[in-house]
């Protein structure tokens, strides 16, 4: 039985440093080894790893080995310093190019045939027509002329701009929201937690996530306070003051309003400021625990 510590040390010595993915048949470094991936057409082992790399040629032989055969997929794995960020491919409204039979996405191993008008899937060997908007001529080696201009044709790992067909009910998802729940019972008031929350939440709201290049965040926020009952607040921009809606039955909870519970900080900044000033005063005399 080999020593695990010795195996780890040997792997660090043999595979530490640059790791090029274009060499077929090579075993990737262990996760305990510090290495820098250079994507040259095969997916980085940081994103996909196999449990075994010497695969039996038949299912029966695989069963006899009693070894688990699976893929460990980590699409959001953290990359090491020195590795290139994943490029983004935008296929437009038509969406990503895929195999008609097995739905595999375009990758560097797809073989283009018939002058570039079709491609053969590397996984199921089916042929698929190339959309007119994606067509490019082939060179004397059978490679597309735009191979190194498209990440999906030269890299094993890339990101894709999703279209509506990849979203639930073919509708793009709404921006995320933060719902702040504040305990306004007697103990929270006495300990000063309510005052601390209301006096510091504004600085938190100024640091909400925002899209790259955008000056303002489109993340929506809402506020709920609770003790023996639950209080919802309507922060619709057309209101002069925040409105409180009380749900007394905590065992049969529901949201008493459809619009105004979640708002962006920009559209309701005045109402949010007013609410945060009012909350400590509204519950200052509470005795509910």
PDB file of C-alpha atoms in Angstrom:
ATOM      1  CA  UNK A   1       0.000   0.000   0.000  1.00  0.00           C
ATOM      2  CA  UNK A   2       1.640   3.298  -1.078  1.00  0.00           C
ATOM      3  CA  UNK A   3       1.980   6.046   1.478  1.00  0.00           C
ATOM      4  CA  UNK A   4      -0.556   8.863   0.821  1.00  0.00           C
ATOM      5  CA  UNK A   5       1.924  11.457   2.085  1.00  0.00           C
ATOM      6  CA  UNK A   6       4.615  10.177  -0.270  1.00  0.00           C
ATOM      7  CA  UNK A   7       2.155  10.183  -3.205  1.00  0.00           C
ATOM      8  CA  UNK A   8       1.219  13.809  -2.482  1.00  0.00           C
ATOM      9  CA  UNK A   9       4.854  14.868  -2.227  1.00  0.00           C
ATOM     10  CA  UNK A  10       5.805  13.051  -5.438  1.00  0.00           C
ATOM     11  CA  UNK A  11       2.917  14.658  -7.305  1.00  0.00           C
ATOM     12  CA  UNK A  12       3.903  18.123  -6.102  1.00  0.00           C
ATOM     13  CA  UNK A  13       7.440  17.527  -7.330  1.00  0.00           C
ATOM     14  CA  UNK A  14       6.360  16.098 -10.694  1.00  0.00           C
ATOM     15  CA  UNK A  15       3.376  18.289 -11.586  1.00  0.00           C
ATOM     16  CA  UNK A  16       3.844  21.545  -9.697  1.00  0.00           C
ATOM     17  CA  UNK A  17       3.902  24.641 -11.906  1.00  0.00           C
ATOM     18  CA  UNK A  18       2.345  25.017 -15.376  1.00  0.00           C
ATOM     19  CA  UNK A  19      -0.183  22.407 -16.516  1.00  0.00           C
ATOM     20  CA  UNK A  20      -1.099  22.351 -20.217  1.00  0.00           C
ATOM     21  CA  UNK A  21      -4.407  20.686 -21.029  1.00  0.00           C
ATOM     22  CA  UNK A  22      -3.684  19.777 -24.668  1.00  0.00           C
ATOM     23  CA  UNK A  23      -1.793  16.558 -23.882  1.00  0.00           C
ATOM     24  CA  UNK A  24      -4.266  13.713 -24.232  1.00  0.00           C
ATOM     25  CA  UNK A  25      -4.054  10.843 -21.801  1.00  0.00           C
ATOM     26  CA  UNK A  26      -2.212  12.745 -19.085  1.00  0.00           C
ATOM     27  CA  UNK A  27      -3.424  12.559 -15.497  1.00  0.00           C
ATOM     28  CA  UNK A  28      -4.032  16.001 -13.953  1.00  0.00           C
ATOM     29  CA  UNK A  29      -2.204  17.056 -10.792  1.00  0.00           C
ATOM     30  CA  UNK A  30      -3.749  16.196  -7.449  1.00  0.00           C
ATOM     31  CA  UNK A  31      -5.865  18.835  -5.736  1.00  0.00           C
ATOM     32  CA  UNK A  32      -3.118  19.101  -3.108  1.00  0.00           C
ATOM     33  CA  UNK A  33      -0.623  20.275  -5.748  1.00  0.00           C
ATOM     34  CA  UNK A  34      -0.105  23.940  -6.612  1.00  0.00           C
ATOM     35  CA  UNK A  35      -0.335  24.283 -10.385  1.00  0.00           C
ATOM     36  CA  UNK A  36      -1.306  26.860 -13.005  1.00  0.00           C
ATOM     37  CA  UNK A  37      -3.644  25.709 -15.766  1.00  0.00           C
ATOM     38  CA  UNK A  38      -3.029  26.755 -19.369  1.00  0.00           C
ATOM     39  CA  UNK A  39      -6.232  25.964 -21.260  1.00  0.00           C
ATOM     40  CA  UNK A  40      -5.351  24.671 -24.716  1.00  0.00           C
ATOM     41  CA  UNK A  41      -8.608  22.998 -25.684  1.00  0.00           C
ATOM     42  CA  UNK A  42      -9.387  20.589 -22.832  1.00  0.00           C
ATOM     43  CA  UNK A  43     -11.330  21.592 -19.727  1.00  0.00           C
ATOM     44  CA  UNK A  44      -9.347  22.633 -16.675  1.00  0.00           C
ATOM     45  CA  UNK A  45      -9.246  19.976 -13.923  1.00  0.00           C
ATOM     46  CA  UNK A  46     -10.346  22.697 -11.513  1.00  0.00           C
ATOM     47  CA  UNK A  47     -13.797  22.537 -13.110  1.00  0.00           C
ATOM     48  CA  UNK A  48     -14.127  18.842 -14.004  1.00  0.00           C
ATOM     49  CA  UNK A  49     -12.291  15.839 -12.578  1.00  0.00           C
ATOM     50  CA  UNK A  50     -12.843  12.146 -13.111  1.00  0.00           C
ATOM     51  CA  UNK A  51     -12.664   9.599 -10.321  1.00  0.00           C
ATOM     52  CA  UNK A  52     -10.579   7.332 -12.573  1.00  0.00           C
ATOM     53  CA  UNK A  53      -8.408   8.099 -15.606  1.00  0.00           C
ATOM     54  CA  UNK A  54      -7.723   4.545 -16.787  1.00  0.00           C
ATOM     55  CA  UNK A  55     -11.214   3.593 -17.902  1.00  0.00           C
ATOM     56  CA  UNK A  56     -12.010  -0.055 -18.751  1.00  0.00           C
ATOM     57  CA  UNK A  57     -13.130  -0.543 -22.355  1.00  0.00           C
ATOM     58  CA  UNK A  58     -16.392  -2.339 -21.479  1.00  0.00           C
ATOM     59  CA  UNK A  59     -19.101  -1.759 -18.838  1.00  0.00           C
ATOM     60  CA  UNK A  60     -18.712  -5.336 -17.624  1.00  0.00           C
ATOM     61  CA  UNK A  61     -15.011  -4.857 -16.945  1.00  0.00           C
ATOM     62  CA  UNK A  62     -15.797  -1.623 -15.111  1.00  0.00           C
ATOM     63  CA  UNK A  63     -18.271  -3.450 -12.868  1.00  0.00           C
ATOM     64  CA  UNK A  64     -15.671  -6.100 -12.084  1.00  0.00           C
ATOM     65  CA  UNK A  65     -13.209  -3.485 -10.885  1.00  0.00           C
ATOM     66  CA  UNK A  66     -15.798  -2.204  -8.349  1.00  0.00           C
ATOM     67  CA  UNK A  67     -14.358   1.290  -8.794  1.00  0.00           C
ATOM     68  CA  UNK A  68     -16.761   4.242  -8.868  1.00  0.00           C
ATOM     69  CA  UNK A  69     -16.740   6.089 -12.190  1.00  0.00           C
ATOM     70  CA  UNK A  70     -18.038   9.636 -11.862  1.00  0.00           C
ATOM     71  CA  UNK A  71     -17.222  13.246 -12.638  1.00  0.00           C
ATOM     72  CA  UNK A  72     -16.653  15.859  -9.949  1.00  0.00           C
ATOM     73  CA  UNK A  73     -17.936  19.120 -11.464  1.00  0.00           C
ATOM     74  CA  UNK A  74     -17.134  22.484  -9.863  1.00  0.00           C
ATOM     75  CA  UNK A  75     -18.285  25.197 -12.305  1.00  0.00           C
ATOM     76  CA  UNK A  76     -17.480  28.043  -9.911  1.00  0.00           C
ATOM     77  CA  UNK A  77     -14.108  26.774  -8.719  1.00  0.00           C
ATOM     78  CA  UNK A  78     -11.635  29.451  -7.699  1.00  0.00           C
ATOM     79  CA  UNK A  79      -8.788  29.850 -10.151  1.00  0.00           C
ATOM     80  CA  UNK A  80      -5.163  30.110  -9.132  1.00  0.00           C
ATOM     81  CA  UNK A  81      -3.136  33.321  -9.531  1.00  0.00           C
ATOM     82  CA  UNK A  82      -1.727  33.490 -13.041  1.00  0.00           C
ATOM     83  CA  UNK A  83      -4.647  31.704 -14.700  1.00  0.00           C
ATOM     84  CA  UNK A  84      -6.712  33.498 -17.340  1.00  0.00           C
ATOM     85  CA  UNK A  85     -10.280  34.442 -16.474  1.00  0.00           C
ATOM     86  CA  UNK A  86     -12.951  32.483 -18.316  1.00  0.00           C
ATOM     87  CA  UNK A  87     -13.978  34.270 -21.542  1.00  0.00           C
ATOM     88  CA  UNK A  88     -17.645  34.926 -22.285  1.00  0.00           C
ATOM     89  CA  UNK A  89     -19.225  33.697 -25.532  1.00  0.00           C
ATOM     90  CA  UNK A  90     -22.340  35.479 -26.766  1.00  0.00           C
ATOM     91  CA  UNK A  91     -24.204  33.538 -29.462  1.00  0.00           C
ATOM     92  CA  UNK A  92     -26.987  36.114 -29.723  1.00  0.00           C
ATOM     93  CA  UNK A  93     -30.707  35.367 -29.602  1.00  0.00           C
ATOM     94  CA  UNK A  94     -30.230  31.973 -31.280  1.00  0.00           C
ATOM     95  CA  UNK A  95     -28.352  30.722 -28.239  1.00  0.00           C
ATOM     96  CA  UNK A  96     -25.309  28.427 -28.099  1.00  0.00           C
ATOM     97  CA  UNK A  97     -24.592  25.984 -30.926  1.00  0.00           C
ATOM     98  CA  UNK A  98     -25.294  22.407 -29.806  1.00  0.00           C
ATOM     99  CA  UNK A  99     -25.453  18.890 -31.188  1.00  0.00           C
ATOM    100  CA  UNK A 100     -28.966  18.055 -32.403  1.00  0.00           C
ATOM    101  CA  UNK A 101     -28.858  14.537 -30.954  1.00  0.00           C
ATOM    102  CA  UNK A 102     -27.077  14.639 -27.573  1.00  0.00           C
ATOM    103  CA  UNK A 103     -27.246  18.434 -27.012  1.00  0.00           C
ATOM    104  CA  UNK A 104     -23.505  18.698 -26.379  1.00  0.00           C
ATOM    105  CA  UNK A 105     -22.216  22.256 -26.522  1.00  0.00           C
ATOM    106  CA  UNK A 106     -19.673  23.435 -29.057  1.00  0.00           C
ATOM    107  CA  UNK A 107     -16.088  22.592 -28.111  1.00  0.00           C
ATOM    108  CA  UNK A 108     -12.663  22.425 -29.808  1.00  0.00           C
ATOM    109  CA  UNK A 109     -13.065  18.688 -30.489  1.00  0.00           C
ATOM    110  CA  UNK A 110     -16.105  19.092 -32.748  1.00  0.00           C
ATOM    111  CA  UNK A 111     -15.119  18.310 -36.353  1.00  0.00           C
ATOM    112  CA  UNK A 112     -16.428  20.612 -39.075  1.00  0.00           C
ATOM    113  CA  UNK A 113     -17.225  18.963 -42.409  1.00  0.00           C
ATOM    114  CA  UNK A 114     -18.853  19.768 -45.741  1.00  0.00           C
ATOM    115  CA  UNK A 115     -16.917  22.998 -46.106  1.00  0.00           C
ATOM    116  CA  UNK A 116     -17.936  24.177 -42.635  1.00  0.00           C
ATOM    117  CA  UNK A 117     -21.688  23.808 -43.197  1.00  0.00           C
ATOM    118  CA  UNK A 118     -21.992  20.916 -40.740  1.00  0.00           C
ATOM    119  CA  UNK A 119     -20.125  19.580 -37.716  1.00  0.00           C
ATOM    120  CA  UNK A 120     -19.766  16.089 -36.290  1.00  0.00           C
ATOM    121  CA  UNK A 121     -20.251  15.659 -32.563  1.00  0.00           C
ATOM    122  CA  UNK A 122     -17.256  14.216 -30.757  1.00  0.00           C
ATOM    123  CA  UNK A 123     -19.545  12.481 -28.244  1.00  0.00           C
ATOM    124  CA  UNK A 124     -22.309  10.824 -30.285  1.00  0.00           C
ATOM    125  CA  UNK A 125     -20.885  11.177 -33.848  1.00  0.00           C
ATOM    126  CA  UNK A 126     -24.118  12.767 -35.120  1.00  0.00           C
ATOM    127  CA  UNK A 127     -23.874  15.587 -37.665  1.00  0.00           C
ATOM    128  CA  UNK A 128     -25.580  18.951 -37.190  1.00  0.00           C
ATOM    129  CA  UNK A 129     -26.171  21.832 -39.577  1.00  0.00           C
ATOM    130  CA  UNK A 130     -24.227  24.974 -38.738  1.00  0.00           C
ATOM    131  CA  UNK A 131     -26.531  28.016 -38.369  1.00  0.00           C
ATOM    132  CA  UNK A 132     -25.947  30.593 -41.134  1.00  0.00           C
ATOM    133  CA  UNK A 133     -24.949  33.220 -38.569  1.00  0.00           C
ATOM    134  CA  UNK A 134     -22.272  30.872 -37.207  1.00  0.00           C
ATOM    135  CA  UNK A 135     -20.794  29.759 -40.527  1.00  0.00           C
ATOM    136  CA  UNK A 136     -17.099  30.246 -41.283  1.00  0.00           C
ATOM    137  CA  UNK A 137     -14.861  28.833 -44.017  1.00  0.00           C
ATOM    138  CA  UNK A 138     -12.350  26.065 -43.331  1.00  0.00           C
ATOM    139  CA  UNK A 139      -8.629  26.229 -44.018  1.00  0.00           C
ATOM    140  CA  UNK A 140      -6.503  23.512 -45.658  1.00  0.00           C
ATOM    141  CA  UNK A 141      -6.339  21.651 -42.317  1.00  0.00           C
ATOM    142  CA  UNK A 142     -10.113  21.601 -41.871  1.00  0.00           C
ATOM    143  CA  UNK A 143      -9.988  24.234 -39.135  1.00  0.00           C
ATOM    144  CA  UNK A 144     -12.348  27.194 -39.061  1.00  0.00           C
ATOM    145  CA  UNK A 145     -10.856  30.523 -40.048  1.00  0.00           C
ATOM    146  CA  UNK A 146     -12.204  32.103 -36.842  1.00  0.00           C
ATOM    147  CA  UNK A 147     -11.027  29.356 -34.498  1.00  0.00           C
ATOM    148  CA  UNK A 148      -8.917  31.616 -32.312  1.00  0.00           C
ATOM    149  CA  UNK A 149     -11.503  34.398 -32.256  1.00  0.00           C
ATOM    150  CA  UNK A 150     -14.155  32.181 -30.641  1.00  0.00           C
ATOM    151  CA  UNK A 151     -13.461  30.798 -27.132  1.00  0.00           C
ATOM    152  CA  UNK A 152     -15.680  27.750 -27.702  1.00  0.00           C
ATOM    153  CA  UNK A 153     -13.474  26.647 -30.622  1.00  0.00           C
ATOM    154  CA  UNK A 154     -10.088  26.873 -28.914  1.00  0.00           C
ATOM    155  CA  UNK A 155     -10.703  26.598 -25.150  1.00  0.00           C
ATOM    156  CA  UNK A 156     -12.044  23.803 -22.991  1.00  0.00           C
ATOM    157  CA  UNK A 157     -13.581  26.137 -20.398  1.00  0.00           C
ATOM    158  CA  UNK A 158     -15.691  29.174 -21.225  1.00  0.00           C
ATOM    159  CA  UNK A 159     -18.905  30.859 -20.167  1.00  0.00           C
ATOM    160  CA  UNK A 160     -22.047  31.370 -22.255  1.00  0.00           C
ATOM    161  CA  UNK A 161     -24.581  34.188 -22.250  1.00  0.00           C
ATOM    162  CA  UNK A 162     -27.862  32.397 -21.500  1.00  0.00           C
ATOM    163  CA  UNK A 163     -30.952  33.026 -23.626  1.00  0.00           C
ATOM    164  CA  UNK A 164     -34.606  32.902 -22.549  1.00  0.00           C
ATOM    165  CA  UNK A 165     -34.963  29.215 -23.354  1.00  0.00           C
ATOM    166  CA  UNK A 166     -32.590  28.437 -20.483  1.00  0.00           C
ATOM    167  CA  UNK A 167     -34.758  30.373 -18.009  1.00  0.00           C
ATOM    168  CA  UNK A 168     -37.879  29.222 -16.199  1.00  0.00           C
ATOM    169  CA  UNK A 169     -41.006  29.912 -18.280  1.00  0.00           C
ATOM    170  CA  UNK A 170     -38.700  31.507 -20.888  1.00  0.00           C
ATOM    171  CA  UNK A 171     -38.478  34.656 -18.766  1.00  0.00           C
ATOM    172  CA  UNK A 172     -35.207  36.202 -17.623  1.00  0.00           C
ATOM    173  CA  UNK A 173     -34.896  36.118 -13.817  1.00  0.00           C
ATOM    174  CA  UNK A 174     -35.533  39.241 -11.807  1.00  0.00           C
ATOM    175  CA  UNK A 175     -32.609  40.918 -10.045  1.00  0.00           C
ATOM    176  CA  UNK A 176     -31.952  39.426  -6.589  1.00  0.00           C
ATOM    177  CA  UNK A 177     -33.399  40.977  -3.465  1.00  0.00           C
ATOM    178  CA  UNK A 178     -32.344  41.371   0.162  1.00  0.00           C
ATOM    179  CA  UNK A 179     -35.086  41.160   2.763  1.00  0.00           C
ATOM    180  CA  UNK A 180     -34.015  42.494   6.165  1.00  0.00           C
ATOM    181  CA  UNK A 181     -35.857  40.998   9.155  1.00  0.00           C
ATOM    182  CA  UNK A 182     -35.530  42.904  12.421  1.00  0.00           C
ATOM    183  CA  UNK A 183     -36.518  41.631  15.861  1.00  0.00           C
ATOM    184  CA  UNK A 184     -38.328  44.509  17.627  1.00  0.00           C
ATOM    185  CA  UNK A 185     -39.241  42.655  20.820  1.00  0.00           C
ATOM    186  CA  UNK A 186     -38.503  44.067  24.286  1.00  0.00           C
ATOM    187  CA  UNK A 187     -35.082  42.428  24.634  1.00  0.00           C
ATOM    188  CA  UNK A 188     -33.853  43.751  21.261  1.00  0.00           C
ATOM    189  CA  UNK A 189     -34.987  47.268  22.127  1.00  0.00           C
ATOM    190  CA  UNK A 190     -33.394  47.128  25.588  1.00  0.00           C
ATOM    191  CA  UNK A 191     -30.096  45.736  24.256  1.00  0.00           C
ATOM    192  CA  UNK A 192     -29.861  48.454  21.627  1.00  0.00           C
ATOM    193  CA  UNK A 193     -29.850  46.060  18.672  1.00  0.00           C
ATOM    194  CA  UNK A 194     -32.688  47.874  16.913  1.00  0.00           C
ATOM    195  CA  UNK A 195     -30.924  51.223  17.225  1.00  0.00           C
ATOM    196  CA  UNK A 196     -27.641  49.739  15.947  1.00  0.00           C
ATOM    197  CA  UNK A 197     -29.384  48.177  12.957  1.00  0.00           C
ATOM    198  CA  UNK A 198     -31.244  51.333  11.952  1.00  0.00           C
ATOM    199  CA  UNK A 199     -28.174  53.541  12.327  1.00  0.00           C
ATOM    200  CA  UNK A 200     -25.841  51.312  10.299  1.00  0.00           C
ATOM    201  CA  UNK A 201     -28.041  49.767   7.610  1.00  0.00           C
ATOM    202  CA  UNK A 202     -27.647  52.777   5.315  1.00  0.00           C
ATOM    203  CA  UNK A 203     -23.913  52.171   4.954  1.00  0.00           C
ATOM    204  CA  UNK A 204     -24.687  48.553   4.044  1.00  0.00           C
ATOM    205  CA  UNK A 205     -27.225  49.598   1.415  1.00  0.00           C
ATOM    206  CA  UNK A 206     -24.593  51.730  -0.301  1.00  0.00           C
ATOM    207  CA  UNK A 207     -22.446  48.624  -0.840  1.00  0.00           C
ATOM    208  CA  UNK A 208     -25.075  46.445  -2.530  1.00  0.00           C
ATOM    209  CA  UNK A 209     -23.811  44.444  -5.530  1.00  0.00           C
ATOM    210  CA  UNK A 210     -24.012  46.239  -8.845  1.00  0.00           C
ATOM    211  CA  UNK A 211     -23.339  45.328 -12.443  1.00  0.00           C
ATOM    212  CA  UNK A 212     -19.903  46.099 -13.798  1.00  0.00           C
ATOM    213  CA  UNK A 213     -19.741  49.676 -14.984  1.00  0.00           C
ATOM    214  CA  UNK A 214     -23.019  50.659 -13.309  1.00  0.00           C
ATOM    215  CA  UNK A 215     -23.082  53.503 -10.794  1.00  0.00           C
ATOM    216  CA  UNK A 216     -26.212  52.236  -9.032  1.00  0.00           C
ATOM    217  CA  UNK A 217     -27.360  48.803  -7.899  1.00  0.00           C
ATOM    218  CA  UNK A 218     -30.569  47.246  -9.217  1.00  0.00           C
ATOM    219  CA  UNK A 219     -30.805  44.922  -6.216  1.00  0.00           C
ATOM    220  CA  UNK A 220     -34.133  45.332  -4.442  1.00  0.00           C
ATOM    221  CA  UNK A 221     -34.496  45.530  -0.667  1.00  0.00           C
ATOM    222  CA  UNK A 222     -37.349  45.156   1.786  1.00  0.00           C
ATOM    223  CA  UNK A 223     -37.869  45.409   5.541  1.00  0.00           C
ATOM    224  CA  UNK A 224     -39.868  43.272   7.966  1.00  0.00           C
ATOM    225  CA  UNK A 225     -40.074  43.706  11.737  1.00  0.00           C
ATOM    226  CA  UNK A 226     -41.480  41.125  14.107  1.00  0.00           C
ATOM    227  CA  UNK A 227     -42.275  40.417  17.741  1.00  0.00           C
ATOM    228  CA  UNK A 228     -45.489  38.537  18.560  1.00  0.00           C
ATOM    229  CA  UNK A 229     -46.790  39.686  15.165  1.00  0.00           C
ATOM    230  CA  UNK A 230     -45.113  40.404  11.835  1.00  0.00           C
ATOM    231  CA  UNK A 231     -44.989  43.879  10.281  1.00  0.00           C
ATOM    232  CA  UNK A 232     -44.553  44.395   6.539  1.00  0.00           C
ATOM    233  CA  UNK A 233     -43.738  47.805   5.074  1.00  0.00           C
ATOM    234  CA  UNK A 234     -44.934  49.307   1.825  1.00  0.00           C
ATOM    235  CA  UNK A 235     -42.119  51.435   0.390  1.00  0.00           C
ATOM    236  CA  UNK A 236     -43.663  52.249  -2.972  1.00  0.00           C
ATOM    237  CA  UNK A 237     -42.071  55.417  -4.340  1.00  0.00           C
ATOM    238  CA  UNK A 238     -45.450  57.116  -4.921  1.00  0.00           C
ATOM    239  CA  UNK A 239     -46.230  57.123  -1.171  1.00  0.00           C
ATOM    240  CA  UNK A 240     -45.522  60.091   1.076  1.00  0.00           C
ATOM    241  CA  UNK A 241     -44.719  57.876   4.085  1.00  0.00           C
ATOM    242  CA  UNK A 242     -43.995  54.163   4.573  1.00  0.00           C
ATOM    243  CA  UNK A 243     -47.090  52.083   5.276  1.00  0.00           C
ATOM    244  CA  UNK A 244     -47.128  49.321   7.891  1.00  0.00           C
ATOM    245  CA  UNK A 245     -49.210  46.178   7.344  1.00  0.00           C
ATOM    246  CA  UNK A 246     -49.570  43.790  10.288  1.00  0.00           C
ATOM    247  CA  UNK A 247     -50.030  40.015  10.044  1.00  0.00           C
ATOM    248  CA  UNK A 248     -51.126  38.828  13.512  1.00  0.00           C
ATOM    249  CA  UNK A 249     -51.443  35.104  12.722  1.00  0.00           C
ATOM    250  CA  UNK A 250     -47.848  33.918  12.564  1.00  0.00           C
ATOM    251  CA  UNK A 251     -48.987  30.316  12.053  1.00  0.00           C
ATOM    252  CA  UNK A 252     -50.745  31.185   8.791  1.00  0.00           C
ATOM    253  CA  UNK A 253     -48.251  33.587   7.275  1.00  0.00           C
ATOM    254  CA  UNK A 254     -48.814  35.461   4.021  1.00  0.00           C
ATOM    255  CA  UNK A 255     -47.506  38.600   2.313  1.00  0.00           C
ATOM    256  CA  UNK A 256     -50.224  41.259   2.593  1.00  0.00           C
ATOM    257  CA  UNK A 257     -49.062  43.355  -0.369  1.00  0.00           C
ATOM    258  CA  UNK A 258     -48.041  42.618  -3.934  1.00  0.00           C
ATOM    259  CA  UNK A 259     -46.266  45.847  -4.809  1.00  0.00           C
ATOM    260  CA  UNK A 260     -43.984  47.974  -2.676  1.00  0.00           C
ATOM    261  CA  UNK A 261     -42.524  45.308  -0.407  1.00  0.00           C
ATOM    262  CA  UNK A 262     -39.322  45.134  -2.461  1.00  0.00           C
ATOM    263  CA  UNK A 263     -37.854  48.320  -3.946  1.00  0.00           C
ATOM    264  CA  UNK A 264     -34.506  49.595  -5.152  1.00  0.00           C
ATOM    265  CA  UNK A 265     -32.605  51.950  -2.889  1.00  0.00           C
ATOM    266  CA  UNK A 266     -32.560  54.645  -5.558  1.00  0.00           C
ATOM    267  CA  UNK A 267     -36.311  54.797  -6.119  1.00  0.00           C
ATOM    268  CA  UNK A 268     -37.278  54.718  -2.434  1.00  0.00           C
ATOM    269  CA  UNK A 269     -34.308  56.249  -0.623  1.00  0.00           C
ATOM    270  CA  UNK A 270     -36.457  58.906   1.090  1.00  0.00           C
ATOM    271  CA  UNK A 271     -38.973  56.325   2.343  1.00  0.00           C
ATOM    272  CA  UNK A 272     -36.210  54.000   3.540  1.00  0.00           C
ATOM    273  CA  UNK A 273     -34.576  56.831   5.500  1.00  0.00           C
ATOM    274  CA  UNK A 274     -37.941  57.732   7.020  1.00  0.00           C
ATOM    275  CA  UNK A 275     -38.672  54.120   7.982  1.00  0.00           C
ATOM    276  CA  UNK A 276     -35.294  53.646   9.656  1.00  0.00           C
ATOM    277  CA  UNK A 277     -35.880  56.789  11.693  1.00  0.00           C
ATOM    278  CA  UNK A 278     -39.387  55.701  12.723  1.00  0.00           C
ATOM    279  CA  UNK A 279     -38.729  52.083  13.715  1.00  0.00           C
ATOM    280  CA  UNK A 280     -36.825  52.789  16.992  1.00  0.00           C
ATOM    281  CA  UNK A 281     -39.487  55.296  18.054  1.00  0.00           C
ATOM    282  CA  UNK A 282     -42.435  53.063  17.084  1.00  0.00           C
ATOM    283  CA  UNK A 283     -41.289  50.173  19.246  1.00  0.00           C
ATOM    284  CA  UNK A 284     -39.509  52.093  22.029  1.00  0.00           C
ATOM    285  CA  UNK A 285     -42.267  51.345  24.565  1.00  0.00           C
ATOM    286  CA  UNK A 286     -42.959  47.755  23.558  1.00  0.00           C
ATOM    287  CA  UNK A 287     -43.209  45.096  26.264  1.00  0.00           C
ATOM    288  CA  UNK A 288     -43.663  42.133  23.962  1.00  0.00           C
ATOM    289  CA  UNK A 289     -41.028  39.465  24.365  1.00  0.00           C
TER     290      UNK A 289
END
